[in-house]
Each structure stands twice: as C-alpha cells, then as structure tokens.
Amino acid sequence: MYDPSFPVCLQVWQWGGGYYFDCSYTTWDQCRASGSGRAAMCLVNPYWNRAQPRSSGGRFY
C-alpha cells in the first residue's frame, strides 16, 4: 500500500512470485537498510504528498 506521508517505498518480492510495497521510509538509507539481504528494492513513492510552496498572493505582470 502506498502511504502518501512517506517519500520512499520498499518493494519486496516474496517466495512464490508475489510482492508487496512498504511505504514507511523517510530516507533512502532507511529503506536500503531494511531491504538489505532480501529480494527488494527502494523506489520513490508516486503518491507522496509533498508540501507545496505557498503563493505569496502577488501578481505577475
């Protein structure tokens, strides 16, 4: 499941052909450490809810 609160996901392949996503990482290093020694890879969470910069309300001419 993609959690939009975290920017990094770990995709883990399971014996028998299945896989799942663990989107609970804030850094690539956390993800890599969790995936170390497993059939897994880290990837950018496509649903990450990035904080958007606020508009100053000014106008462009």
PDB file of N, CA and C in Angstrom:
ATOM      1  N   MET A   1       0.858  -1.177   0.000  1.00  0.00           N
ATOM      2  CA  MET A   1       0.000   0.000   0.000  1.00  0.00           C
ATOM      3  C   MET A   1       0.896   1.230   0.000  1.00  0.00           C
ATOM      4  N   TYR A   2       0.591   2.184  -0.836  1.00  0.00           N
ATOM      5  CA  TYR A   2       1.337   3.432  -0.884  1.00  0.00           C
ATOM      6  C   TYR A   2       0.816   4.379   0.181  1.00  0.00           C
ATOM      7  N   ASP A   3       1.672   4.766   1.119  1.00  0.00           N
ATOM      8  CA  ASP A   3       1.286   5.746   2.137  1.00  0.00           C
ATOM      9  C   ASP A   3       1.781   7.107   1.660  1.00  0.00           C
ATOM     10  N   PRO A   4       0.891   8.067   1.401  1.00  0.00           N
ATOM     11  CA  PRO A   4       1.309   9.355   0.858  1.00  0.00           C
ATOM     12  C   PRO A   4       2.120  10.204   1.833  1.00  0.00           C
ATOM     13  N   SER A   5       2.304   9.753   3.070  1.00  0.00           N
ATOM     14  CA  SER A   5       3.055  10.514   4.060  1.00  0.00           C
ATOM     15  C   SER A   5       4.562  10.307   3.964  1.00  0.00           C
ATOM     16  N   PHE A   6       4.995   9.293   3.229  1.00  0.00           N
ATOM     17  CA  PHE A   6       6.413   8.939   3.181  1.00  0.00           C
ATOM     18  C   PHE A   6       6.922   8.948   1.742  1.00  0.00           C
ATOM     19  N   PRO A   7       8.112   9.524   1.510  1.00  0.00           N
ATOM     20  CA  PRO A   7       8.618   9.667   0.143  1.00  0.00           C
ATOM     21  C   PRO A   7       9.262   8.420  -0.456  1.00  0.00           C
ATOM     22  N   VAL A   8       9.607   7.423   0.372  1.00  0.00           N
ATOM     23  CA  VAL A   8      10.339   6.261  -0.139  1.00  0.00           C
ATOM     24  C   VAL A   8       9.594   4.970   0.189  1.00  0.00           C
ATOM     25  N   CYS A   9       9.507   4.074  -0.801  1.00  0.00           N
ATOM     26  CA  CYS A   9       8.859   2.773  -0.623  1.00  0.00           C
ATOM     27  C   CYS A   9       9.877   1.657  -0.850  1.00  0.00           C
ATOM     28  N   LEU A  10       9.634   0.544  -0.200  1.00  0.00           N
ATOM     29  CA  LEU A  10      10.408  -0.673  -0.404  1.00  0.00           C
ATOM     30  C   LEU A  10       9.487  -1.690  -1.060  1.00  0.00           C
ATOM     31  N   GLN A  11       9.882  -2.161  -2.242  1.00  0.00           N
ATOM     32  CA  GLN A  11       9.130  -3.220  -2.906  1.00  0.00           C
ATOM     33  C   GLN A  11       9.824  -4.531  -2.570  1.00  0.00           C
ATOM     34  N   VAL A  12       9.084  -5.465  -1.984  1.00  0.00           N
ATOM     35  CA  VAL A  12       9.642  -6.736  -1.530  1.00  0.00           C
ATOM     36  C   VAL A  12       8.985  -7.873  -2.297  1.00  0.00           C
ATOM     37  N   TRP A  13       9.819  -8.724  -2.913  1.00  0.00           N
ATOM     38  CA  TRP A  13       9.310  -9.897  -3.613  1.00  0.00           C
ATOM     39  C   TRP A  13       9.272 -11.068  -2.651  1.00  0.00           C
ATOM     40  N   GLN A  14       8.196 -11.829  -2.706  1.00  0.00           N
ATOM     41  CA  GLN A  14       8.004 -12.971  -1.821  1.00  0.00           C
ATOM     42  C   GLN A  14       8.210 -14.268  -2.583  1.00  0.00           C
ATOM     43  N   TRP A  15       8.567 -15.301  -1.840  1.00  0.00           N
ATOM     44  CA  TRP A  15       8.720 -16.623  -2.421  1.00  0.00           C
ATOM     45  C   TRP A  15       7.383 -17.032  -3.043  1.00  0.00           C
ATOM     46  N   GLY A  16       7.401 -17.502  -4.267  1.00  0.00           N
ATOM     47  CA  GLY A  16       6.178 -17.909  -4.947  1.00  0.00           C
ATOM     48  C   GLY A  16       5.691 -16.890  -5.953  1.00  0.00           C
ATOM     49  N   GLY A  17       6.346 -15.737  -6.043  1.00  0.00           N
ATOM     50  CA  GLY A  17       6.021 -14.789  -7.090  1.00  0.00           C
ATOM     51  C   GLY A  17       5.269 -13.544  -6.683  1.00  0.00           C
ATOM     52  N   GLY A  18       4.807 -13.458  -5.460  1.00  0.00           N
ATOM     53  CA  GLY A  18       4.082 -12.258  -5.045  1.00  0.00           C
ATOM     54  C   GLY A  18       5.035 -11.154  -4.595  1.00  0.00           C
ATOM     55  N   TYR A  19       4.504  -9.986  -4.392  1.00  0.00           N
ATOM     56  CA  TYR A  19       5.285  -8.871  -3.867  1.00  0.00           C
ATOM     57  C   TYR A  19       4.361  -7.919  -3.132  1.00  0.00           C
ATOM     58  N   TYR A  20       4.985  -7.054  -2.338  1.00  0.00           N
ATOM     59  CA  TYR A  20       4.221  -6.024  -1.641  1.00  0.00           C
ATOM     60  C   TYR A  20       5.076  -4.772  -1.507  1.00  0.00           C
ATOM     61  N   PHE A  21       4.417  -3.650  -1.198  1.00  0.00           N
ATOM     62  CA  PHE A  21       5.094  -2.376  -1.001  1.00  0.00           C
ATOM     63  C   PHE A  21       4.992  -1.974   0.461  1.00  0.00           C
ATOM     64  N   ASP A  22       6.098  -1.484   0.991  1.00  0.00           N
ATOM     65  CA  ASP A  22       6.135  -0.942   2.346  1.00  0.00           C
ATOM     66  C   ASP A  22       6.581   0.508   2.225  1.00  0.00           C
ATOM     67  N   CYS A  23       5.636   1.428   2.316  1.00  0.00           N
ATOM     68  CA  CYS A  23       5.939   2.856   2.166  1.00  0.00           C
ATOM     69  C   CYS A  23       5.932   3.510   3.538  1.00  0.00           C
ATOM     70  N   SER A  24       6.992   3.266   4.284  1.00  0.00           N
ATOM     71  CA  SER A  24       7.094   3.830   5.630  1.00  0.00           C
ATOM     72  C   SER A  24       8.481   4.407   5.891  1.00  0.00           C
ATOM     73  N   TYR A  25       9.142   4.857   4.826  1.00  0.00           N
ATOM     74  CA  TYR A  25      10.520   5.335   4.958  1.00  0.00           C
ATOM     75  C   TYR A  25      10.620   6.806   4.583  1.00  0.00           C
ATOM     76  N   THR A  26      11.405   7.536   5.376  1.00  0.00           N
ATOM     77  CA  THR A  26      11.621   8.953   5.099  1.00  0.00           C
ATOM     78  C   THR A  26      12.933   9.191   4.359  1.00  0.00           C
ATOM     79  N   THR A  27      13.849   8.213   4.374  1.00  0.00           N
ATOM     80  CA  THR A  27      15.128   8.368   3.683  1.00  0.00           C
ATOM     81  C   THR A  27      15.462   7.115   2.893  1.00  0.00           C
ATOM     82  N   TRP A  28      16.327   7.289   1.880  1.00  0.00           N
ATOM     83  CA  TRP A  28      16.797   6.153   1.087  1.00  0.00           C
ATOM     84  C   TRP A  28      17.621   5.212   1.961  1.00  0.00           C
ATOM     85  N   ASP A  29      18.408   5.755   2.887  1.00  0.00           N
ATOM     86  CA  ASP A  29      19.240   4.910   3.742  1.00  0.00           C
ATOM     87  C   ASP A  29      18.398   3.994   4.622  1.00  0.00           C
ATOM     88  N   GLN A  30      17.302   4.496   5.169  1.00  0.00           N
ATOM     89  CA  GLN A  30      16.396   3.650   5.966  1.00  0.00           C
ATOM     90  C   GLN A  30      15.859   2.506   5.118  1.00  0.00           C
ATOM     91  N   CYS A  31      15.439   2.827   3.918  1.00  0.00           N
ATOM     92  CA  CYS A  31      14.862   1.837   3.020  1.00  0.00           C
ATOM     93  C   CYS A  31      15.906   0.777   2.647  1.00  0.00           C
ATOM     94  N   ARG A  32      17.098   1.235   2.258  1.00  0.00           N
ATOM     95  CA  ARG A  32      18.158   0.294   1.873  1.00  0.00           C
ATOM     96  C   ARG A  32      18.536  -0.625   3.024  1.00  0.00           C
ATOM     97  N   ALA A  33      18.587  -0.093   4.236  1.00  0.00           N
ATOM     98  CA  ALA A  33      18.924  -0.918   5.398  1.00  0.00           C
ATOM     99  C   ALA A  33      17.859  -1.993   5.621  1.00  0.00           C
ATOM    100  N   SER A  34      16.604  -1.639   5.464  1.00  0.00           N
ATOM    101  CA  SER A  34      15.518  -2.592   5.652  1.00  0.00           C
ATOM    102  C   SER A  34      15.505  -3.660   4.557  1.00  0.00           C
ATOM    103  N   GLY A  35      15.867  -3.272   3.353  1.00  0.00           N
ATOM    104  CA  GLY A  35      15.849  -4.211   2.232  1.00  0.00           C
ATOM    105  C   GLY A  35      17.104  -5.037   2.086  1.00  0.00           C
ATOM    106  N   SER A  36      18.134  -4.733   2.857  1.00  0.00           N
ATOM    107  CA  SER A  36      19.408  -5.424   2.745  1.00  0.00           C
ATOM    108  C   SER A  36      19.258  -6.924   2.995  1.00  0.00           C
ATOM    109  N   GLY A  37      19.777  -7.726   2.072  1.00  0.00           N
ATOM    110  CA  GLY A  37      19.730  -9.172   2.211  1.00  0.00           C
ATOM    111  C   GLY A  37      18.430  -9.805   1.756  1.00  0.00           C
ATOM    112  N   ARG A  38      17.521  -8.995   1.255  1.00  0.00           N
ATOM    113  CA  ARG A  38      16.238  -9.514   0.779  1.00  0.00           C
ATOM    114  C   ARG A  38      16.091  -9.218  -0.702  1.00  0.00           C
ATOM    115  N   ALA A  39      15.157  -9.895  -1.330  1.00  0.00           N
ATOM    116  CA  ALA A  39      14.804  -9.606  -2.723  1.00  0.00           C
ATOM    117  C   ALA A  39      13.900  -8.392  -2.700  1.00  0.00           C
ATOM    118  N   ALA A  40      14.524  -7.211  -2.729  1.00  0.00           N
ATOM    119  CA  ALA A  40      13.763  -5.973  -2.562  1.00  0.00           C
ATOM    120  C   ALA A  40      14.500  -4.825  -3.227  1.00  0.00           C
ATOM    121  N   MET A  41      13.753  -3.754  -3.489  1.00  0.00           N
ATOM    122  CA  MET A  41      14.368  -2.529  -3.995  1.00  0.00           C
ATOM    123  C   MET A  41      13.587  -1.325  -3.507  1.00  0.00           C
ATOM    124  N   CYS A  42      14.284  -0.208  -3.373  1.00  0.00           N
ATOM    125  CA  CYS A  42      13.684   1.041  -2.940  1.00  0.00           C
ATOM    126  C   CYS A  42      13.265   1.846  -4.159  1.00  0.00           C
ATOM    127  N   LEU A  43      12.172   2.584  -4.015  1.00  0.00           N
ATOM    128  CA  LEU A  43      11.703   3.425  -5.096  1.00  0.00           C
ATOM    129  C   LEU A  43      10.966   4.628  -4.545  1.00  0.00           C
ATOM    130  N   VAL A  44      10.846   5.636  -5.387  1.00  0.00           N
ATOM    131  CA  VAL A  44      10.132   6.851  -4.995  1.00  0.00           C
ATOM    132  C   VAL A  44       8.650   6.536  -4.902  1.00  0.00           C
ATOM    133  N   ASN A  45       8.027   6.994  -3.832  1.00  0.00           N
ATOM    134  CA  ASN A  45       6.593   6.815  -3.655  1.00  0.00           C
ATOM    135  C   ASN A  45       5.862   7.745  -4.630  1.00  0.00           C
ATOM    136  N   PRO A  46       5.169   7.211  -5.625  1.00  0.00           N
ATOM    137  CA  PRO A  46       4.498   8.075  -6.608  1.00  0.00           C
ATOM    138  C   PRO A  46       3.328   8.866  -6.019  1.00  0.00           C
ATOM    139  N   TYR A  47       2.883   8.499  -4.820  1.00  0.00           N
ATOM    140  CA  TYR A  47       1.756   9.186  -4.187  1.00  0.00           C
ATOM    141  C   TYR A  47       2.183  10.068  -3.021  1.00  0.00           C
ATOM    142  N   TRP A  48       3.490  10.296  -2.902  1.00  0.00           N
ATOM    143  CA  TRP A  48       3.997  11.106  -1.802  1.00  0.00           C
ATOM    144  C   TRP A  48       3.358  12.481  -1.836  1.00  0.00           C
ATOM    145  N   ASN A  49       2.836  12.913  -0.702  1.00  0.00           N
ATOM    146  CA  ASN A  49       2.143  14.194  -0.584  1.00  0.00           C
ATOM    147  C   ASN A  49       3.156  15.260  -0.177  1.00  0.00           C
ATOM    148  N   ARG A  50       3.902  15.772  -1.147  1.00  0.00           N
ATOM    149  CA  ARG A  50       4.908  16.809  -0.878  1.00  0.00           C
ATOM    150  C   ARG A  50       4.223  18.086  -0.433  1.00  0.00           C
ATOM    151  N   ALA A  51       4.884  18.762   0.481  1.00  0.00           N
ATOM    152  CA  ALA A  51       4.381  20.080   0.890  1.00  0.00           C
ATOM    153  C   ALA A  51       4.568  21.038  -0.284  1.00  0.00           C
ATOM    154  N   GLN A  52       3.518  21.690  -0.671  1.00  0.00           N
ATOM    155  CA  GLN A  52       3.565  22.630  -1.783  1.00  0.00           C
ATOM    156  C   GLN A  52       3.896  24.021  -1.263  1.00  0.00           C
ATOM    157  N   PRO A  53       4.769  24.739  -1.977  1.00  0.00           N
ATOM    158  CA  PRO A  53       5.076  26.107  -1.541  1.00  0.00           C
ATOM    159  C   PRO A  53       3.825  26.990  -1.605  1.00  0.00           C
ATOM    160  N   ARG A  54       3.700  27.854  -0.657  1.00  0.00           N
ATOM    161  CA  ARG A  54       2.544  28.744  -0.618  1.00  0.00           C
ATOM    162  C   ARG A  54       2.764  29.927  -1.553  1.00  0.00           C
ATOM    163  N   SER A  55       1.704  30.344  -2.139  1.00  0.00           N
ATOM    164  CA  SER A  55       1.757  31.513  -3.012  1.00  0.00           C
ATOM    165  C   SER A  55       1.790  32.765  -2.145  1.00  0.00           C
ATOM    166  N   SER A  56       2.579  33.724  -2.574  1.00  0.00           N
ATOM    167  CA  SER A  56       2.660  34.983  -1.826  1.00  0.00           C
ATOM    168  C   SER A  56       1.442  35.868  -2.076  1.00  0.00           C
ATOM    169  N   GLY A  57       0.644  35.495  -3.053  1.00  0.00           N
ATOM    170  CA  GLY A  57      -0.530  36.278  -3.368  1.00  0.00           C
ATOM    171  C   GLY A  57      -0.243  37.431  -4.308  1.00  0.00           C
ATOM    172  N   GLY A  58       1.038  37.595  -4.655  1.00  0.00           N
ATOM    173  CA  GLY A  58       1.419  38.678  -5.556  1.00  0.00           C
ATOM    174  C   GLY A  58       1.030  38.349  -6.991  1.00  0.00           C
ATOM    175  N   ARG A  59       1.033  39.363  -7.807  1.00  0.00           N
ATOM    176  CA  ARG A  59       0.685  39.171  -9.214  1.00  0.00           C
ATOM    177  C   ARG A  59       1.920  39.327 -10.075  1.00  0.00           C
ATOM    178  N   PHE A  60       1.923  38.596 -11.155  1.00  0.00           N
ATOM    179  CA  PHE A  60       2.994  38.712 -12.140  1.00  0.00           C
ATOM    180  C   PHE A  60       2.496  39.581 -13.279  1.00  0.00           C
ATOM    181  N   TYR A  61       3.324  40.500 -13.719  1.00  0.00           N
ATOM    182  CA  TYR A  61       2.938  41.396 -14.808  1.00  0.00           C
ATOM    183  C   TYR A  61       3.774  41.141 -16.023  1.00  0.00           C
TER     184      TYR A  61
END
